Each structure stands twice: as C-alpha cells, then as structure tokens.
Amino acid sequence: MPPRRSRTGPSLRALVLATHAGPTVAVTTVAGLLALAAGVPGGRAALVTVAVLAGQTSIGWSNDWLDADRDRAVARADKPVVQGAVAPSLLRALAVGSAALSAVLSLALGPVPGLLLLVLVASGWAYNAGLKRTAASALPYVTGFGALPAGVVAAAPGTPSAPWWLVTAGAALGAAAHLANAAPDLEEDLATGVRGLPHRLGARVSAVACAALLGAASMVLVLGPEGPPGTAGWVGLALAAPAVVVAALAGTPRFRRAAFPAVMLLTVLDVVLLLAGGAAVT
C-alpha cells in the first residue's frame, strides 16, 4: 500500500527534495560565484543567482512530475511522488510557475544574458520531456552548461563575451554530470524504456568518458586563461584528481552513487579557485 499523503498537504521537505536539491544548490552556487568572478555588480549578481535558482527548481519539479509514472513503476522510494508526499499535478503547476519566474528574472538582466540563461532552463526541460530517452541525451547538458557561464558573464557591465575556455569547461562538466547522474539508475531506466547515451555506452565506458571529461575540464580551466597557471590553478588540478578517480570507478556498483556528487563538488571548487586565483573571465 502506498504511503498516505498528509491531509495538510505536501511538506516543505518533500517539495525541496523534488527540486533535486543537491544539483539545484550546486548550479545556483556556481552561477553566483561566477557572477562575482565576472565583476557583475551586487544587485545584478543577486538577480542572476535568483534567476538561475528559479530555473533549476523548475527543471527539478518538471522531472519528478514527468517521471512520476516511471518512478512508481520501478518503486523509486527516494522520490516524494512515489512516497505519496506530493501530487504530480502540484509539481506541474510549480514547475511551470517557476519556469515563468525564471524567464522574467533572466530577461530583466537584458536580452543577451537573459536568453543565454534561459538556454539552460530550456535544455533541462527538453531533457526531461524526452531527450533523455535518445542517443542525444547529453546534448541538453552540454548546451545548458555551456550557456550558463556565457549568460552569467554577459550580465556584467558592457555585456562581455565569456572566454572560450570557460564555455568549453562548462560544456565538458555538463557532459560529465550527465554520465555521472545516469550511473546509479541504468538498470531502472532500461526497465522503463529509457535508452540515453550512458545506457548505450554501458556503465564502464560511461565511467571512463566521465573521468576523461572531468580531467579535460579541469585542465582547460587551469591552462585556458592567459599567462602561466597560479597557485590556485595547481591546487584545482590536485583537487580534481580524486573526483576523476571516483568518476572512473562509477562503472562499478560500489561507486555509482558517489560519481555525481563528486562532479558537482568539483565544479563548485573549480569556480571557487577561479575566484581565488583572480582569473579574468571577461
């Protein structure tokens, strides 16, 4: 018998869990830190951060809404919908409302940064709506995470363009995040007809590809900026090594659930070190 939904409605905890809180916090934090590194003024940096947060919550809620039947079919006990803690119809309303809020906030920054930030939101929705089931499942991650730093940098005075190395690293980290995120659920996904790129590659090949992308992204972030790498850059490479090892081991059941948190943590650390090292991102 499924758990009963509370008569008082869904709890705040259930709604937060349905946003996919870990990735949502990580991506929002990266956006806020990048805004500081790019010299975005305080008020606009806060607007960037809130716009990205709204977009990420919309993506998380839309995922749990659109996947409700599939999650029930494989008894995903970690999902609030499966627990009976929140109704898919409520998640649909929240997802649409949050996406609309993200659009308003993003475009308030101006057409260029606004549209670039909305590429991330549109990519997440496209993934949830069906691309996750195709060989092109990595495309939304590559596109969205490449557009994120471009949009954040464009929010700075003068609407500057992000340097090539920052966009390239973002795209590579996005692809790595996709491979790592899919790793724990490959069998359940296949049972419900999801055959994205990680499912076609298999667990071991996906793990190796994820590790290679993580390593490449870190190298680009360190060696891409003009001039020799500083201390912060070398520290970043040293910190990347454990995450790369964990990602490479994601092909084994023991490490599958550790790979995605490792990717997210490394991404945040990379941006922190960019900020500490004073690399010019505009």
PDB file of C-alpha atoms in Angstrom:
ATOM      1  CA  MET A   1       0.000   0.000   0.000  1.00  0.00           C
ATOM      2  CA  PRO A   2       1.488   3.403  -0.960  1.00  0.00           C
ATOM      3  CA  PRO A   3       2.104   5.919   1.827  1.00  0.00           C
ATOM      4  CA  ARG A   4      -0.775   8.239   2.550  1.00  0.00           C
ATOM      5  CA  ARG A   5      -0.424  11.864   1.616  1.00  0.00           C
ATOM      6  CA  SER A   6      -0.691  14.209   4.559  1.00  0.00           C
ATOM      7  CA  ARG A   7      -4.085  15.850   4.967  1.00  0.00           C
ATOM      8  CA  THR A   8      -2.294  19.139   5.450  1.00  0.00           C
ATOM      9  CA  GLY A   9      -0.706  18.884   2.006  1.00  0.00           C
ATOM     10  CA  PRO A  10       2.873  18.261   0.947  1.00  0.00           C
ATOM     11  CA  SER A  11       5.633  19.145   3.371  1.00  0.00           C
ATOM     12  CA  LEU A  12       8.276  21.720   2.596  1.00  0.00           C
ATOM     13  CA  ARG A  13      10.836  18.936   2.766  1.00  0.00           C
ATOM     14  CA  ALA A  14       9.046  16.959   0.049  1.00  0.00           C
ATOM     15  CA  LEU A  15       8.850  19.990  -2.225  1.00  0.00           C
ATOM     16  CA  VAL A  16      12.537  20.757  -1.699  1.00  0.00           C
ATOM     17  CA  LEU A  17      13.523  17.148  -2.398  1.00  0.00           C
ATOM     18  CA  ALA A  18      11.523  17.236  -5.617  1.00  0.00           C
ATOM     19  CA  THR A  19      13.665  20.131  -6.865  1.00  0.00           C
ATOM     20  CA  HIS A  20      16.654  17.714  -6.878  1.00  0.00           C
ATOM     21  CA  ALA A  21      18.108  19.916  -4.166  1.00  0.00           C
ATOM     22  CA  GLY A  22      21.763  18.875  -4.458  1.00  0.00           C
ATOM     23  CA  PRO A  23      22.229  19.750  -8.141  1.00  0.00           C
ATOM     24  CA  THR A  24      19.978  22.809  -7.769  1.00  0.00           C
ATOM     25  CA  VAL A  25      22.108  24.230  -4.960  1.00  0.00           C
ATOM     26  CA  ALA A  26      25.352  23.373  -6.767  1.00  0.00           C
ATOM     27  CA  VAL A  27      24.374  25.012 -10.063  1.00  0.00           C
ATOM     28  CA  THR A  28      22.958  28.079  -8.307  1.00  0.00           C
ATOM     29  CA  THR A  29      26.124  28.426  -6.231  1.00  0.00           C
ATOM     30  CA  VAL A  30      28.282  28.173  -9.344  1.00  0.00           C
ATOM     31  CA  ALA A  31      26.218  30.895 -11.026  1.00  0.00           C
ATOM     32  CA  GLY A  32      26.535  33.223  -8.041  1.00  0.00           C
ATOM     33  CA  LEU A  33      30.287  32.701  -7.714  1.00  0.00           C
ATOM     34  CA  LEU A  34      30.839  33.155 -11.436  1.00  0.00           C
ATOM     35  CA  ALA A  35      28.912  36.414 -11.283  1.00  0.00           C
ATOM     36  CA  LEU A  36      31.340  37.662  -8.631  1.00  0.00           C
ATOM     37  CA  ALA A  37      34.333  36.491 -10.669  1.00  0.00           C
ATOM     38  CA  ALA A  38      32.965  38.259 -13.759  1.00  0.00           C
ATOM     39  CA  GLY A  39      32.562  41.568 -11.948  1.00  0.00           C
ATOM     40  CA  VAL A  40      28.774  41.606 -12.068  1.00  0.00           C
ATOM     41  CA  PRO A  41      27.561  44.339  -9.644  1.00  0.00           C
ATOM     42  CA  GLY A  42      25.985  43.149  -6.406  1.00  0.00           C
ATOM     43  CA  GLY A  43      22.336  43.720  -7.279  1.00  0.00           C
ATOM     44  CA  ARG A  44      22.641  42.130 -10.703  1.00  0.00           C
ATOM     45  CA  ALA A  45      24.684  39.256  -9.281  1.00  0.00           C
ATOM     46  CA  ALA A  46      21.847  38.559  -6.837  1.00  0.00           C
ATOM     47  CA  LEU A  47      19.370  38.699  -9.730  1.00  0.00           C
ATOM     48  CA  VAL A  48      21.481  36.234 -11.709  1.00  0.00           C
ATOM     49  CA  THR A  49      21.543  33.879  -8.732  1.00  0.00           C
ATOM     50  CA  VAL A  50      17.798  34.018  -8.103  1.00  0.00           C
ATOM     51  CA  ALA A  51      17.021  33.620 -11.818  1.00  0.00           C
ATOM     52  CA  VAL A  52      19.201  30.504 -12.010  1.00  0.00           C
ATOM     53  CA  LEU A  53      17.651  29.144  -8.798  1.00  0.00           C
ATOM     54  CA  ALA A  54      14.144  29.560 -10.241  1.00  0.00           C
ATOM     55  CA  GLY A  55      15.198  27.823 -13.431  1.00  0.00           C
ATOM     56  CA  GLN A  56      16.796  24.919 -11.587  1.00  0.00           C
ATOM     57  CA  THR A  57      13.788  24.365  -9.336  1.00  0.00           C
ATOM     58  CA  SER A  58      11.566  24.315 -12.425  1.00  0.00           C
ATOM     59  CA  ILE A  59      13.776  21.659 -14.004  1.00  0.00           C
ATOM     60  CA  GLY A  60      13.737  19.513 -10.860  1.00  0.00           C
ATOM     61  CA  TRP A  61       9.992  19.785 -10.374  1.00  0.00           C
ATOM     62  CA  SER A  62       9.305  19.065 -14.044  1.00  0.00           C
ATOM     63  CA  ASN A  63      11.496  15.978 -13.852  1.00  0.00           C
ATOM     64  CA  ASP A  64       9.588  14.490 -10.925  1.00  0.00           C
ATOM     65  CA  TRP A  65       6.255  15.454 -12.497  1.00  0.00           C
ATOM     66  CA  LEU A  66       7.029  13.982 -15.940  1.00  0.00           C
ATOM     67  CA  ASP A  67       8.691  10.872 -14.488  1.00  0.00           C
ATOM     68  CA  ALA A  68       6.030  10.159 -11.862  1.00  0.00           C
ATOM     69  CA  ASP A  69       4.617   7.043 -13.538  1.00  0.00           C
ATOM     70  CA  ARG A  70       8.067   5.718 -14.425  1.00  0.00           C
ATOM     71  CA  ASP A  71       9.358   6.276 -10.883  1.00  0.00           C
ATOM     72  CA  ARG A  72       6.332   4.450  -9.464  1.00  0.00           C
ATOM     73  CA  ALA A  73       6.923   1.554 -11.869  1.00  0.00           C
ATOM     74  CA  VAL A  74      10.420   0.969 -10.502  1.00  0.00           C
ATOM     75  CA  ALA A  75       9.466   1.847  -6.902  1.00  0.00           C
ATOM     76  CA  ARG A  76      11.853   4.793  -6.514  1.00  0.00           C
ATOM     77  CA  ALA A  77      11.417   5.150  -2.762  1.00  0.00           C
ATOM     78  CA  ASP A  78      13.584   8.278  -2.713  1.00  0.00           C
ATOM     79  CA  LYS A  79      11.058  10.214  -4.794  1.00  0.00           C
ATOM     80  CA  PRO A  80       8.419  12.292  -2.954  1.00  0.00           C
ATOM     81  CA  VAL A  81       5.818  11.392  -5.605  1.00  0.00           C
ATOM     82  CA  VAL A  82       6.364   7.680  -5.010  1.00  0.00           C
ATOM     83  CA  GLN A  83       6.182   8.255  -1.251  1.00  0.00           C
ATOM     84  CA  GLY A  84       2.793   9.902  -1.751  1.00  0.00           C
ATOM     85  CA  ALA A  85       4.165  13.111  -0.223  1.00  0.00           C
ATOM     86  CA  VAL A  86       3.305  15.345  -3.189  1.00  0.00           C
ATOM     87  CA  ALA A  87       0.962  15.109  -6.171  1.00  0.00           C
ATOM     88  CA  PRO A  88       2.302  15.270  -9.758  1.00  0.00           C
ATOM     89  CA  SER A  89      -0.317  17.914 -10.560  1.00  0.00           C
ATOM     90  CA  LEU A  90       1.169  20.221  -7.926  1.00  0.00           C
ATOM     91  CA  LEU A  91       4.673  19.639  -9.251  1.00  0.00           C
ATOM     92  CA  ARG A  92       3.431  20.511 -12.743  1.00  0.00           C
ATOM     93  CA  ALA A  93       1.989  23.810 -11.517  1.00  0.00           C
ATOM     94  CA  LEU A  94       5.136  24.635  -9.563  1.00  0.00           C
ATOM     95  CA  ALA A  95       7.399  23.724 -12.474  1.00  0.00           C
ATOM     96  CA  VAL A  96       5.526  25.919 -14.940  1.00  0.00           C
ATOM     97  CA  GLY A  97       5.307  28.798 -12.467  1.00  0.00           C
ATOM     98  CA  SER A  98       8.985  28.596 -11.592  1.00  0.00           C
ATOM     99  CA  ALA A  99       9.966  28.474 -15.266  1.00  0.00           C
ATOM    100  CA  ALA A 100       7.894  31.597 -15.913  1.00  0.00           C
ATOM    101  CA  LEU A 101       9.536  33.346 -12.963  1.00  0.00           C
ATOM    102  CA  SER A 102      12.951  32.353 -14.272  1.00  0.00           C
ATOM    103  CA  ALA A 103      12.109  33.846 -17.662  1.00  0.00           C
ATOM    104  CA  VAL A 104      11.018  37.159 -16.130  1.00  0.00           C
ATOM    105  CA  LEU A 105      14.073  37.403 -13.873  1.00  0.00           C
ATOM    106  CA  SER A 106      16.517  36.355 -16.577  1.00  0.00           C
ATOM    107  CA  LEU A 107      15.210  38.788 -19.172  1.00  0.00           C
ATOM    108  CA  ALA A 108      15.332  41.573 -16.580  1.00  0.00           C
ATOM    109  CA  LEU A 109      19.110  41.279 -16.923  1.00  0.00           C
ATOM    110  CA  GLY A 110      18.870  42.170 -20.613  1.00  0.00           C
ATOM    111  CA  PRO A 111      18.189  40.172 -23.778  1.00  0.00           C
ATOM    112  CA  VAL A 112      21.665  38.630 -24.201  1.00  0.00           C
ATOM    113  CA  PRO A 113      22.318  37.350 -20.664  1.00  0.00           C
ATOM    114  CA  GLY A 114      18.620  36.572 -20.243  1.00  0.00           C
ATOM    115  CA  LEU A 115      18.354  34.381 -23.321  1.00  0.00           C
ATOM    116  CA  LEU A 116      21.631  32.624 -22.558  1.00  0.00           C
ATOM    117  CA  LEU A 117      20.480  31.784 -19.036  1.00  0.00           C
ATOM    118  CA  LEU A 118      17.178  30.533 -20.420  1.00  0.00           C
ATOM    119  CA  VAL A 119      19.048  28.159 -22.730  1.00  0.00           C
ATOM    120  CA  LEU A 120      19.965  26.254 -19.557  1.00  0.00           C
ATOM    121  CA  VAL A 121      16.324  26.111 -18.464  1.00  0.00           C
ATOM    122  CA  ALA A 122      15.086  25.083 -21.915  1.00  0.00           C
ATOM    123  CA  SER A 123      17.784  22.411 -22.108  1.00  0.00           C
ATOM    124  CA  GLY A 124      16.716  20.917 -18.797  1.00  0.00           C
ATOM    125  CA  TRP A 125      13.081  20.825 -19.845  1.00  0.00           C
ATOM    126  CA  ALA A 126      13.975  19.290 -23.214  1.00  0.00           C
ATOM    127  CA  TYR A 127      15.921  16.566 -21.432  1.00  0.00           C
ATOM    128  CA  ASN A 128      13.040  15.814 -19.086  1.00  0.00           C
ATOM    129  CA  ALA A 129      10.479  15.881 -21.898  1.00  0.00           C
ATOM    130  CA  GLY A 130      12.122  13.190 -23.983  1.00  0.00           C
ATOM    131  CA  LEU A 131      15.744  13.737 -24.991  1.00  0.00           C
ATOM    132  CA  LYS A 132      16.832  11.626 -22.014  1.00  0.00           C
ATOM    133  CA  ARG A 133      15.495   8.605 -23.908  1.00  0.00           C
ATOM    134  CA  THR A 134      17.637   9.187 -27.004  1.00  0.00           C
ATOM    135  CA  ALA A 135      21.258   8.944 -28.071  1.00  0.00           C
ATOM    136  CA  ALA A 136      21.333  12.758 -27.897  1.00  0.00           C
ATOM    137  CA  SER A 137      20.684  12.730 -24.137  1.00  0.00           C
ATOM    138  CA  ALA A 138      23.974  14.508 -23.400  1.00  0.00           C
ATOM    139  CA  LEU A 139      23.121  17.425 -25.698  1.00  0.00           C
ATOM    140  CA  PRO A 140      20.975  19.357 -23.171  1.00  0.00           C
ATOM    141  CA  TYR A 141      23.739  19.101 -20.569  1.00  0.00           C
ATOM    142  CA  VAL A 142      26.441  20.236 -22.992  1.00  0.00           C
ATOM    143  CA  THR A 143      24.324  23.090 -24.327  1.00  0.00           C
ATOM    144  CA  GLY A 144      22.913  24.192 -20.993  1.00  0.00           C
ATOM    145  CA  PHE A 145      26.136  24.126 -19.005  1.00  0.00           C
ATOM    146  CA  GLY A 146      27.998  25.803 -21.837  1.00  0.00           C
ATOM    147  CA  ALA A 147      25.406  28.575 -21.941  1.00  0.00           C
ATOM    148  CA  LEU A 148      25.394  29.119 -18.158  1.00  0.00           C
ATOM    149  CA  PRO A 149      28.825  30.784 -17.857  1.00  0.00           C
ATOM    150  CA  ALA A 150      28.190  32.716 -21.064  1.00  0.00           C
ATOM    151  CA  GLY A 151      24.969  34.117 -19.629  1.00  0.00           C
ATOM    152  CA  VAL A 152      26.483  34.956 -16.260  1.00  0.00           C
ATOM    153  CA  VAL A 153      29.471  36.774 -17.813  1.00  0.00           C
ATOM    154  CA  ALA A 154      27.175  38.650 -20.219  1.00  0.00           C
ATOM    155  CA  ALA A 155      25.350  40.093 -17.191  1.00  0.00           C
ATOM    156  CA  ALA A 156      28.454  42.167 -16.368  1.00  0.00           C
ATOM    157  CA  PRO A 157      28.634  45.821 -17.474  1.00  0.00           C
ATOM    158  CA  GLY A 158      29.115  46.118 -21.224  1.00  0.00           C
ATOM    159  CA  THR A 159      27.665  42.628 -21.899  1.00  0.00           C
ATOM    160  CA  PRO A 160      31.080  40.983 -22.397  1.00  0.00           C
ATOM    161  CA  SER A 161      31.536  37.579 -24.007  1.00  0.00           C
ATOM    162  CA  ALA A 162      32.746  34.705 -21.883  1.00  0.00           C
ATOM    163  CA  PRO A 163      36.219  33.395 -22.777  1.00  0.00           C
ATOM    164  CA  TRP A 164      36.294  30.219 -24.862  1.00  0.00           C
ATOM    165  CA  TRP A 165      37.894  28.187 -22.103  1.00  0.00           C
ATOM    166  CA  LEU A 166      35.126  28.944 -19.618  1.00  0.00           C
ATOM    167  CA  VAL A 167      32.363  27.911 -22.022  1.00  0.00           C
ATOM    168  CA  THR A 168      34.315  24.800 -23.083  1.00  0.00           C
ATOM    169  CA  ALA A 169      34.897  23.753 -19.483  1.00  0.00           C
ATOM    170  CA  GLY A 170      31.221  24.303 -18.682  1.00  0.00           C
ATOM    171  CA  ALA A 171      30.136  22.117 -21.588  1.00  0.00           C
ATOM    172  CA  ALA A 172      32.586  19.365 -20.606  1.00  0.00           C
ATOM    173  CA  LEU A 173      31.462  19.462 -16.975  1.00  0.00           C
ATOM    174  CA  GLY A 174      27.856  19.271 -18.156  1.00  0.00           C
ATOM    175  CA  ALA A 175      28.556  16.142 -20.202  1.00  0.00           C
ATOM    176  CA  ALA A 176      30.397  14.595 -17.252  1.00  0.00           C
ATOM    177  CA  ALA A 177      27.481  15.437 -14.961  1.00  0.00           C
ATOM    178  CA  HIS A 178      25.077  13.656 -17.312  1.00  0.00           C
ATOM    179  CA  LEU A 179      27.136  10.479 -17.393  1.00  0.00           C
ATOM    180  CA  ALA A 180      27.597  10.505 -13.614  1.00  0.00           C
ATOM    181  CA  ASN A 181      23.952  11.321 -12.897  1.00  0.00           C
ATOM    182  CA  ALA A 182      22.704   8.417 -15.000  1.00  0.00           C
ATOM    183  CA  ALA A 183      25.107   5.863 -13.486  1.00  0.00           C
ATOM    184  CA  PRO A 184      23.075   4.784 -10.412  1.00  0.00           C
ATOM    185  CA  ASP A 185      19.839   4.247 -12.344  1.00  0.00           C
ATOM    186  CA  LEU A 186      20.926   2.498 -15.542  1.00  0.00           C
ATOM    187  CA  GLU A 187      19.027  -0.724 -14.853  1.00  0.00           C
ATOM    188  CA  GLU A 188      15.838   1.030 -13.694  1.00  0.00           C
ATOM    189  CA  ASP A 189      15.938   3.352 -16.702  1.00  0.00           C
ATOM    190  CA  LEU A 190      16.306   0.481 -19.153  1.00  0.00           C
ATOM    191  CA  ALA A 191      13.369  -1.293 -17.499  1.00  0.00           C
ATOM    192  CA  THR A 192      11.143   1.692 -18.298  1.00  0.00           C
ATOM    193  CA  GLY A 193      12.341   2.298 -21.851  1.00  0.00           C
ATOM    194  CA  VAL A 194      14.977   4.989 -21.255  1.00  0.00           C
ATOM    195  CA  ARG A 195      17.977   4.441 -23.546  1.00  0.00           C
ATOM    196  CA  GLY A 196      20.046   7.585 -23.393  1.00  0.00           C
ATOM    197  CA  LEU A 197      23.706   7.848 -24.300  1.00  0.00           C
ATOM    198  CA  PRO A 198      25.003   6.382 -20.989  1.00  0.00           C
ATOM    199  CA  HIS A 199      22.715   3.358 -21.412  1.00  0.00           C
ATOM    200  CA  ARG A 200      24.001   2.761 -24.937  1.00  0.00           C
ATOM    201  CA  LEU A 201      27.632   3.142 -23.882  1.00  0.00           C
ATOM    202  CA  GLY A 202      27.270   0.963 -20.797  1.00  0.00           C
ATOM    203  CA  ALA A 203      28.391   1.615 -17.240  1.00  0.00           C
ATOM    204  CA  ARG A 204      32.127   1.102 -17.715  1.00  0.00           C
ATOM    205  CA  VAL A 205      32.530   3.133 -20.901  1.00  0.00           C
ATOM    206  CA  SER A 206      30.374   5.906 -19.438  1.00  0.00           C
ATOM    207  CA  ALA A 207      32.562   5.984 -16.321  1.00  0.00           C
ATOM    208  CA  VAL A 208      35.763   6.282 -18.345  1.00  0.00           C
ATOM    209  CA  ALA A 209      34.237   9.011 -20.526  1.00  0.00           C
ATOM    210  CA  CYS A 210      33.041  10.885 -17.429  1.00  0.00           C
ATOM    211  CA  ALA A 211      36.508  10.768 -15.883  1.00  0.00           C
ATOM    212  CA  ALA A 212      38.120  11.953 -19.122  1.00  0.00           C
ATOM    213  CA  LEU A 213      35.692  14.875 -19.398  1.00  0.00           C
ATOM    214  CA  LEU A 214      36.289  15.884 -15.784  1.00  0.00           C
ATOM    215  CA  GLY A 215      40.025  15.832 -16.254  1.00  0.00           C
ATOM    216  CA  ALA A 216      39.802  17.763 -19.521  1.00  0.00           C
ATOM    217  CA  ALA A 217      37.526  20.409 -17.981  1.00  0.00           C
ATOM    218  CA  SER A 218      39.925  20.954 -15.106  1.00  0.00           C
ATOM    219  CA  MET A 219      42.883  21.242 -17.460  1.00  0.00           C
ATOM    220  CA  VAL A 220      41.052  23.781 -19.610  1.00  0.00           C
ATOM    221  CA  LEU A 221      40.128  25.866 -16.572  1.00  0.00           C
ATOM    222  CA  VAL A 222      43.750  25.919 -15.395  1.00  0.00           C
ATOM    223  CA  LEU A 223      45.589  26.277 -18.714  1.00  0.00           C
ATOM    224  CA  GLY A 224      42.993  28.259 -20.681  1.00  0.00           C
ATOM    225  CA  PRO A 225      43.413  31.720 -19.083  1.00  0.00           C
ATOM    226  CA  GLU A 226      46.241  33.890 -20.356  1.00  0.00           C
ATOM    227  CA  GLY A 227      49.546  33.610 -18.538  1.00  0.00           C
ATOM    228  CA  PRO A 228      51.023  30.765 -16.510  1.00  0.00           C
ATOM    229  CA  PRO A 229      48.783  28.994 -14.002  1.00  0.00           C
ATOM    230  CA  GLY A 230      48.892  30.378 -10.472  1.00  0.00           C
ATOM    231  CA  THR A 231      48.871  28.521  -7.190  1.00  0.00           C
ATOM    232  CA  ALA A 232      45.075  28.327  -7.207  1.00  0.00           C
ATOM    233  CA  GLY A 233      45.172  26.625 -10.606  1.00  0.00           C
ATOM    234  CA  TRP A 234      47.591  23.932  -9.481  1.00  0.00           C
ATOM    235  CA  VAL A 235      45.551  23.407  -6.322  1.00  0.00           C
ATOM    236  CA  GLY A 236      42.494  22.971  -8.553  1.00  0.00           C
ATOM    237  CA  LEU A 237      44.206  20.258 -10.565  1.00  0.00           C
ATOM    238  CA  ALA A 238      45.238  18.488  -7.375  1.00  0.00           C
ATOM    239  CA  LEU A 239      41.661  18.600  -6.076  1.00  0.00           C
ATOM    240  CA  ALA A 240      40.363  17.325  -9.406  1.00  0.00           C
ATOM    241  CA  ALA A 241      42.319  14.094  -9.137  1.00  0.00           C
ATOM    242  CA  PRO A 242      40.111  12.380  -6.507  1.00  0.00           C
ATOM    243  CA  ALA A 243      36.943  13.353  -8.391  1.00  0.00           C
ATOM    244  CA  VAL A 244      38.381  11.931 -11.609  1.00  0.00           C
ATOM    245  CA  VAL A 245      39.234   8.671  -9.838  1.00  0.00           C
ATOM    246  CA  VAL A 246      35.736   8.388  -8.334  1.00  0.00           C
ATOM    247  CA  ALA A 247      34.202   9.078 -11.759  1.00  0.00           C
ATOM    248  CA  ALA A 248      36.364   6.403 -13.365  1.00  0.00           C
ATOM    249  CA  LEU A 249      35.156   3.901 -10.753  1.00  0.00           C
ATOM    250  CA  ALA A 250      31.489   4.741 -11.384  1.00  0.00           C
ATOM    251  CA  GLY A 251      31.270   1.717 -13.656  1.00  0.00           C
ATOM    252  CA  THR A 252      31.273  -0.445 -10.530  1.00  0.00           C
ATOM    253  CA  PRO A 253      28.155  -0.651  -8.318  1.00  0.00           C
ATOM    254  CA  ARG A 254      30.031   0.488  -5.214  1.00  0.00           C
ATOM    255  CA  PHE A 255      30.930   3.917  -6.620  1.00  0.00           C
ATOM    256  CA  ARG A 256      27.981   4.692  -8.895  1.00  0.00           C
ATOM    257  CA  ARG A 257      26.209   6.961  -6.438  1.00  0.00           C
ATOM    258  CA  ALA A 258      29.405   8.783  -5.499  1.00  0.00           C
ATOM    259  CA  ALA A 259      30.237   9.978  -9.018  1.00  0.00           C
ATOM    260  CA  PHE A 260      27.578  12.669  -9.423  1.00  0.00           C
ATOM    261  CA  PRO A 261      28.242  14.376  -6.057  1.00  0.00           C
ATOM    262  CA  ALA A 262      31.953  14.299  -6.945  1.00  0.00           C
ATOM    263  CA  VAL A 263      31.268  16.088 -10.243  1.00  0.00           C
ATOM    264  CA  MET A 264      29.104  18.724  -8.560  1.00  0.00           C
ATOM    265  CA  LEU A 265      31.610  19.310  -5.763  1.00  0.00           C
ATOM    266  CA  LEU A 266      34.488  19.615  -8.205  1.00  0.00           C
ATOM    267  CA  THR A 267      32.532  22.118 -10.290  1.00  0.00           C
ATOM    268  CA  VAL A 268      31.914  24.350  -7.283  1.00  0.00           C
ATOM    269  CA  LEU A 269      35.547  24.039  -6.156  1.00  0.00           C
ATOM    270  CA  ASP A 270      36.782  24.933  -9.636  1.00  0.00           C
ATOM    271  CA  VAL A 271      34.775  28.162  -9.604  1.00  0.00           C
ATOM    272  CA  VAL A 272      35.938  28.990  -6.069  1.00  0.00           C
ATOM    273  CA  LEU A 273      39.540  28.581  -7.187  1.00  0.00           C
ATOM    274  CA  LEU A 274      38.907  30.691 -10.276  1.00  0.00           C
ATOM    275  CA  LEU A 275      37.667  33.419  -7.977  1.00  0.00           C
ATOM    276  CA  ALA A 276      40.606  32.993  -5.581  1.00  0.00           C
ATOM    277  CA  GLY A 277      43.128  32.957  -8.409  1.00  0.00           C
ATOM    278  CA  GLY A 278      41.779  36.117  -9.978  1.00  0.00           C
ATOM    279  CA  ALA A 279      41.475  34.648 -13.480  1.00  0.00           C
ATOM    280  CA  ALA A 280      39.907  37.118 -15.932  1.00  0.00           C
ATOM    281  CA  VAL A 281      36.578  35.676 -17.054  1.00  0.00           C
ATOM    282  CA  THR A 282      35.511  38.722 -19.051  1.00  0.00           C
TER     283      THR A 282
END
